[in-house]
mmCIF file of C-alpha atoms in Angstrom:
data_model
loop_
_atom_site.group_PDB
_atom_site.id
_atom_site.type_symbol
_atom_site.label_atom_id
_atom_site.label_comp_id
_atom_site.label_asym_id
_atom_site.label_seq_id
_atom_site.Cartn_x
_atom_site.Cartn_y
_atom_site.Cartn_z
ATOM 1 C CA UNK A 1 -39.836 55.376 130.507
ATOM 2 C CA UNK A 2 -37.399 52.282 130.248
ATOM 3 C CA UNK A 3 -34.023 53.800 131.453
ATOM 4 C CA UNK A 4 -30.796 51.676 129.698
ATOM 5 C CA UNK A 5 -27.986 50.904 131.625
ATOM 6 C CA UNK A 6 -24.771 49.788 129.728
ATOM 7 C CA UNK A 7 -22.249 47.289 130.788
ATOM 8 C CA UNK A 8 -19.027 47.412 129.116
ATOM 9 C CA UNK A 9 -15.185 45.419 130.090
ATOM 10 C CA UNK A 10 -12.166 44.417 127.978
ATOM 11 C CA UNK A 11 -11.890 40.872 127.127
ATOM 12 C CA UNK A 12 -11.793 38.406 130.198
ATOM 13 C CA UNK A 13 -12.836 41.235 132.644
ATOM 14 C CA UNK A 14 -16.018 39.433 133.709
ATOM 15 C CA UNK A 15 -18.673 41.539 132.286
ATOM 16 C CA UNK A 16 -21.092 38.204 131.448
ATOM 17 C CA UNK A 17 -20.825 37.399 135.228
ATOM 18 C CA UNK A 18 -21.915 41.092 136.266
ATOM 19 C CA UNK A 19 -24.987 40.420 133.699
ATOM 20 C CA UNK A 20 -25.618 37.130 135.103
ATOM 21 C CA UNK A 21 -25.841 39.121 138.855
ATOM 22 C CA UNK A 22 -27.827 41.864 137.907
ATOM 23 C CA UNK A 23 -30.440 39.283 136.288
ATOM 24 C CA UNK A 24 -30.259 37.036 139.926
ATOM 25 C CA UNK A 25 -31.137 40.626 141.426
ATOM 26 C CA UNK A 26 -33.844 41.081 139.399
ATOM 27 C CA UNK A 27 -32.536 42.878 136.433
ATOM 28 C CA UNK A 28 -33.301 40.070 133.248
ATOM 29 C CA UNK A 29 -34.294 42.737 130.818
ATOM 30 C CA UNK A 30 -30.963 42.125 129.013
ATOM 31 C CA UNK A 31 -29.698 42.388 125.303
ATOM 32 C CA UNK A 32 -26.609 41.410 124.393
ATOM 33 C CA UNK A 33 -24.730 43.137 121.573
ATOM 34 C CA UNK A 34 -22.692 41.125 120.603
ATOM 35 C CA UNK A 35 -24.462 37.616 120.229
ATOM 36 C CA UNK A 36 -27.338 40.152 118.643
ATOM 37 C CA UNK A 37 -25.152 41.375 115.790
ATOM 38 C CA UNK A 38 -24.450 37.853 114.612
ATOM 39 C CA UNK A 39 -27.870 36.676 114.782
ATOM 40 C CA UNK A 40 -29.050 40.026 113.094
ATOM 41 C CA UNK A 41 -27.034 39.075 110.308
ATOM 42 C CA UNK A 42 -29.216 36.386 109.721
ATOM 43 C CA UNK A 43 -32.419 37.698 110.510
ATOM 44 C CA UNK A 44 -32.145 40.634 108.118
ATOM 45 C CA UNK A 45 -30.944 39.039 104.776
ATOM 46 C CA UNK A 46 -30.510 42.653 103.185
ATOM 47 C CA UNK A 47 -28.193 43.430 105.920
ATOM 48 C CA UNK A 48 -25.783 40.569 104.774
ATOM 49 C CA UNK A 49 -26.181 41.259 101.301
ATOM 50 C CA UNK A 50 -25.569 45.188 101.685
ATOM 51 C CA UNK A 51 -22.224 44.291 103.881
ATOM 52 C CA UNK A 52 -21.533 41.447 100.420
ATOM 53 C CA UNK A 53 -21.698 44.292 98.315
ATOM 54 C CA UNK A 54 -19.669 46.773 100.133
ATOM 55 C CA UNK A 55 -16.989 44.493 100.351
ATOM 56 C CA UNK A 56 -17.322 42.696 97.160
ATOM 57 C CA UNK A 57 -17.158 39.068 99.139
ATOM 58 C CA UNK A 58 -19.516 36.518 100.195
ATOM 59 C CA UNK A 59 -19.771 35.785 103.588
ATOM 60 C CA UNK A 60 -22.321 32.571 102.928
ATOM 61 C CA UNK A 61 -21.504 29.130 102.319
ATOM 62 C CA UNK A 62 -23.073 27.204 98.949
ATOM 63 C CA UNK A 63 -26.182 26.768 101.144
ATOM 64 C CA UNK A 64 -26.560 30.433 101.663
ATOM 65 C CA UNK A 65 -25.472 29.611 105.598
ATOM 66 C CA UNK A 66 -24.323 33.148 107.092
ATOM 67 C CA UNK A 67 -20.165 31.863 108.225
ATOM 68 C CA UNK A 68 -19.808 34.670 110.614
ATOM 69 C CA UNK A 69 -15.790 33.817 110.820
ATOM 70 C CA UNK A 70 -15.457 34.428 107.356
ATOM 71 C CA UNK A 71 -16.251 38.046 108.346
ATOM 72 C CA UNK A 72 -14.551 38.204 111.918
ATOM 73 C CA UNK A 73 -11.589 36.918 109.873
ATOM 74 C CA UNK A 74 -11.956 39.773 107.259
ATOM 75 C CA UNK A 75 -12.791 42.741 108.956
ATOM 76 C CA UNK A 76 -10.458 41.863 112.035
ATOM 77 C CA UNK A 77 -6.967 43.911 110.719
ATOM 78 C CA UNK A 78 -9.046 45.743 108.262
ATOM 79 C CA UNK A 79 -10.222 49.060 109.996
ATOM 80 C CA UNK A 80 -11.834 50.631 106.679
ATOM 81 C CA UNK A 81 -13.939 46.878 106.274
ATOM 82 C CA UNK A 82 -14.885 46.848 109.783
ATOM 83 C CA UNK A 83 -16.239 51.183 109.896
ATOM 84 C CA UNK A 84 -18.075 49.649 106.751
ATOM 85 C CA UNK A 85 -19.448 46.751 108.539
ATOM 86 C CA UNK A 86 -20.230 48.758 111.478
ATOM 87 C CA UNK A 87 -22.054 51.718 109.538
ATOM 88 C CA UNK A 88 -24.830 49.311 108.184
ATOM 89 C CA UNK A 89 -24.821 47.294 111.201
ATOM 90 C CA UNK A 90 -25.373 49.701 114.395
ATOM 91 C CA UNK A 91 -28.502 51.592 112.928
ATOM 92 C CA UNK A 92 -30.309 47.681 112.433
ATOM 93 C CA UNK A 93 -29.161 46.831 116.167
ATOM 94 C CA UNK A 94 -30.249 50.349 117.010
ATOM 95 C CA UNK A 95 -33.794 49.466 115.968
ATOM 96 C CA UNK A 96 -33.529 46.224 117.402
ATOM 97 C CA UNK A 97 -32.742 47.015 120.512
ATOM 98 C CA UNK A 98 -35.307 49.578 120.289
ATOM 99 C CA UNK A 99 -37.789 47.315 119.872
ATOM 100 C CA UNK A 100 -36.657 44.995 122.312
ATOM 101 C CA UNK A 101 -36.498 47.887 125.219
ATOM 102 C CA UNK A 102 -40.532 49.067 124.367
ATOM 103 C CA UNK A 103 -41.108 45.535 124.926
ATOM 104 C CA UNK A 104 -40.127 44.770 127.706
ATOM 105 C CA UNK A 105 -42.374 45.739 130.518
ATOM 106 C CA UNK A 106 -39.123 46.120 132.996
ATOM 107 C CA UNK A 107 -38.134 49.698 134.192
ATOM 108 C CA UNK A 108 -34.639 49.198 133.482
ATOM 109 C CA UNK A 109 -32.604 46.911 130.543
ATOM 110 C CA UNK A 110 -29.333 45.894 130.528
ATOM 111 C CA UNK A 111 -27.146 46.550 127.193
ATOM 112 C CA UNK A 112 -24.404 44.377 127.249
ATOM 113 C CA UNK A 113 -21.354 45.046 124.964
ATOM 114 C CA UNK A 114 -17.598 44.746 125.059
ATOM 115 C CA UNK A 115 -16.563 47.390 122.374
ATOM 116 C CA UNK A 116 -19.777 50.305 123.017
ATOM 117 C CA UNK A 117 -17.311 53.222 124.253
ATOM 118 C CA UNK A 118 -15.051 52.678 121.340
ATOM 119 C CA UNK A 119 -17.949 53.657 118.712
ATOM 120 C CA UNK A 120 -18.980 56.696 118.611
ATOM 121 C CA UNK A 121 -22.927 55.863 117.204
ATOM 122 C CA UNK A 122 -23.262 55.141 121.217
ATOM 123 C CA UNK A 123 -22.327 58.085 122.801
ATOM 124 C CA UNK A 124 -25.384 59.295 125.182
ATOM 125 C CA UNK A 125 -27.256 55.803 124.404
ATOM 126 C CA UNK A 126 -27.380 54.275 127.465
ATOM 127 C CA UNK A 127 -28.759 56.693 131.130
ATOM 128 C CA UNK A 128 -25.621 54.731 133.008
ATOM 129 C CA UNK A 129 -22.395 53.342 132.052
ATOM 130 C CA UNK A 130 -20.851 50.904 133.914
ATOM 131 C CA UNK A 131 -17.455 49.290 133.523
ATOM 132 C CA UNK A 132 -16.176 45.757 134.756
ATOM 133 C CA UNK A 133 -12.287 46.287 135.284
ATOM 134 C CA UNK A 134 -9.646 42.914 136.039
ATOM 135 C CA UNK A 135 -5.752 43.146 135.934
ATOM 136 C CA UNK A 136 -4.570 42.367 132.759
ATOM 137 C CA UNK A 137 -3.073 38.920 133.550
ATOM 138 C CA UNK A 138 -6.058 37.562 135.013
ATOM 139 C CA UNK A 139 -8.346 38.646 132.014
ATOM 140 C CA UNK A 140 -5.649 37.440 129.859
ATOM 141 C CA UNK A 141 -5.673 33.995 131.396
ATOM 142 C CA UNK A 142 -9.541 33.787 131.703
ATOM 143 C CA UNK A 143 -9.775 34.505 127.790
ATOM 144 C CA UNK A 144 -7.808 31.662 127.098
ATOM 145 C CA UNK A 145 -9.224 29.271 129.448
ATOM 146 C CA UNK A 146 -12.841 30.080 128.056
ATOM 147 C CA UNK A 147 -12.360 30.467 124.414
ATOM 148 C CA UNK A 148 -9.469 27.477 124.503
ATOM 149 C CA UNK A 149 -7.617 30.015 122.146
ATOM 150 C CA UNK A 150 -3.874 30.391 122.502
ATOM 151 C CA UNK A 151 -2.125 33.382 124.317
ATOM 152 C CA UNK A 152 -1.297 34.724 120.856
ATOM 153 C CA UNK A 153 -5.062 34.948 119.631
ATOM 154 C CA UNK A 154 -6.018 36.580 122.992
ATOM 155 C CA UNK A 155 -3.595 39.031 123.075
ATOM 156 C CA UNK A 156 -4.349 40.137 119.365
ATOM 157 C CA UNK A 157 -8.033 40.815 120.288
ATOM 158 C CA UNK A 158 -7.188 42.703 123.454
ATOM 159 C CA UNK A 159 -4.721 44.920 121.888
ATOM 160 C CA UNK A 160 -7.390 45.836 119.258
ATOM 161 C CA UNK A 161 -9.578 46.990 121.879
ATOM 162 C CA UNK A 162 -7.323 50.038 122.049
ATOM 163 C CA UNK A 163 -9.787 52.598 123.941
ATOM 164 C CA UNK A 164 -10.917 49.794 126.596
ATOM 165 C CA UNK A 165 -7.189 49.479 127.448
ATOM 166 C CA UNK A 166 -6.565 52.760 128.112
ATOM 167 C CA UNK A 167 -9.261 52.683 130.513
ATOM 168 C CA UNK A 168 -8.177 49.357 132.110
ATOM 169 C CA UNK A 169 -5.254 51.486 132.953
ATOM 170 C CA UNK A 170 -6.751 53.822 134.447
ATOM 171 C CA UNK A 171 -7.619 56.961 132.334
ATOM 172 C CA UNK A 172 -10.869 58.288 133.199
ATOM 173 C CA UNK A 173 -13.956 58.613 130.430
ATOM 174 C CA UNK A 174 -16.488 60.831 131.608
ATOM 175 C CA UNK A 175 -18.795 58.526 130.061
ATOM 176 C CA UNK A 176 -18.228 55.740 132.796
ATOM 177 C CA UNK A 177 -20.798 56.054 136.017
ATOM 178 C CA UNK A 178 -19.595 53.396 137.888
ATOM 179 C CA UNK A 179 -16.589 50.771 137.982
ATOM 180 C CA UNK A 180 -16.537 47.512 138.902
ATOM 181 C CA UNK A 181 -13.212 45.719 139.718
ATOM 182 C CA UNK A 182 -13.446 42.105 139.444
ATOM 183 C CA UNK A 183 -9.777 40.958 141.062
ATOM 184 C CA UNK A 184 -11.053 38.793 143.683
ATOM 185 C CA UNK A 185 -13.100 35.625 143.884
ATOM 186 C CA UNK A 186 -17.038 35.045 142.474
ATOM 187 C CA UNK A 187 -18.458 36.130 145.850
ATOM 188 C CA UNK A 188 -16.687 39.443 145.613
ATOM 189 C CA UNK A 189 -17.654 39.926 142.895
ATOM 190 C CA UNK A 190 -21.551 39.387 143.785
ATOM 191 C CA UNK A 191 -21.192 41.767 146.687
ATOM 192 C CA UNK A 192 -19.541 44.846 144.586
ATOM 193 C CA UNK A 193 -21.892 44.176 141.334
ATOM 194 C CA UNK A 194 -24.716 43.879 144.211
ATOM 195 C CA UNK A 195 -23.352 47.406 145.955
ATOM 196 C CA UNK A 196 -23.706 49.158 142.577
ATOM 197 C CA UNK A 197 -26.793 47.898 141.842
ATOM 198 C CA UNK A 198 -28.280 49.818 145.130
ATOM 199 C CA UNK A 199 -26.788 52.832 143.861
ATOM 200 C CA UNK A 200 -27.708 52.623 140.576
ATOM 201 C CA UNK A 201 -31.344 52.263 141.775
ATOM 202 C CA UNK A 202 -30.657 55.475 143.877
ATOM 203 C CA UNK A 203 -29.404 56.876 140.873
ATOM 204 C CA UNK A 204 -31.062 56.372 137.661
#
């Protein structure tokens, strides 16, 4: 049976690099939540509509284009929007990834997502946790460099990822198997995602 480890980090901790390592160790088998849920949107038509309706807006230009900032922009400060969002959402990616997993003829997939621990539809989803940790100033300063977003923007987003900083500071989730601090440079980095990859294969 396909066994699903999970790899989670604030904004700016690294958790795309981790990814990219466990694919150069052999570990490709990866789905990304959140590039998924926008193309999902697009894919399944009655999912856009159903979120159109709940809200009572349109979230598609005169074309009938899906303008996935429209949405970002609505359901960002809006928490009763986004549980909306997120209730017809998750159970589509649920059967997406699904599907994706029983196809894939690897032993193990990779779930990639920044926000899984924070929603509760996830709890006991994935065999192993794992969780890519960085002081906050460098993930800070990676966010901005990346997105080219000012400090301001950044800052907003990390501070709604409310649960993720608590555990960036330290306070332990039972959920989390393994932590991996990304505070050094890119070879570091390989070495420690490397490390936990052997015990993960111990493990799992």
């Amino acid at each position: 049976m396909t066994k699903v480890v999970a790899i989670t980090g604030g904004i700016g901790s690294g958790k795309s690099e981790v990814c990219r390592i466990f694919a150069e160790s052999g570990f490709a088998s990866q789905y990304n939540a959140d590039a998924r849920a926008k193309a999902l949107y697009v894919e399944y038509p009655a999912l856009l509509e159903a979120i159109e309706t709940e809200l009572g807006e349109r979230f598609t230009d005169p074309e009938g284009n899906f303008m996935p900032h429209i949405l970002a922009a609505r359901i960002f400060n809006d928490k009763e929007a986004l549980n909306k969002v997120e209730g017809l959402l998750f159970p589509v990616m649920m059967e997406d990834f699904a599907a994706f997993a029983e196809a894939s003829d690897a032993e193990m997939v990779v779930f990639e997502s920044a926000t899984m621990l924070e929603k509760p539809q996830f709890d006991g989803f994935a065999d192993k946790v794992i969780l890519v940790d960085a002081p906050f100033q460098t993930r800070l300063d990676r966010a901005c460099s990346r997105d080219g977003a000012s400090r301001e923007a950044v800052l907003a987003r990390m501070r709604a990822q409310t649960l993720m900083n608590d555990l960036l500071e330290g306070v332990h989730d039972p959920r989390v198997d393994y932590v991996i601090v990304n505070d050094s440079t890119l070879e570091v980095l390989r070495e420690r995602t490397r490390k936990t990859i052997e015990l993960l294969t111990e493990n799992i």
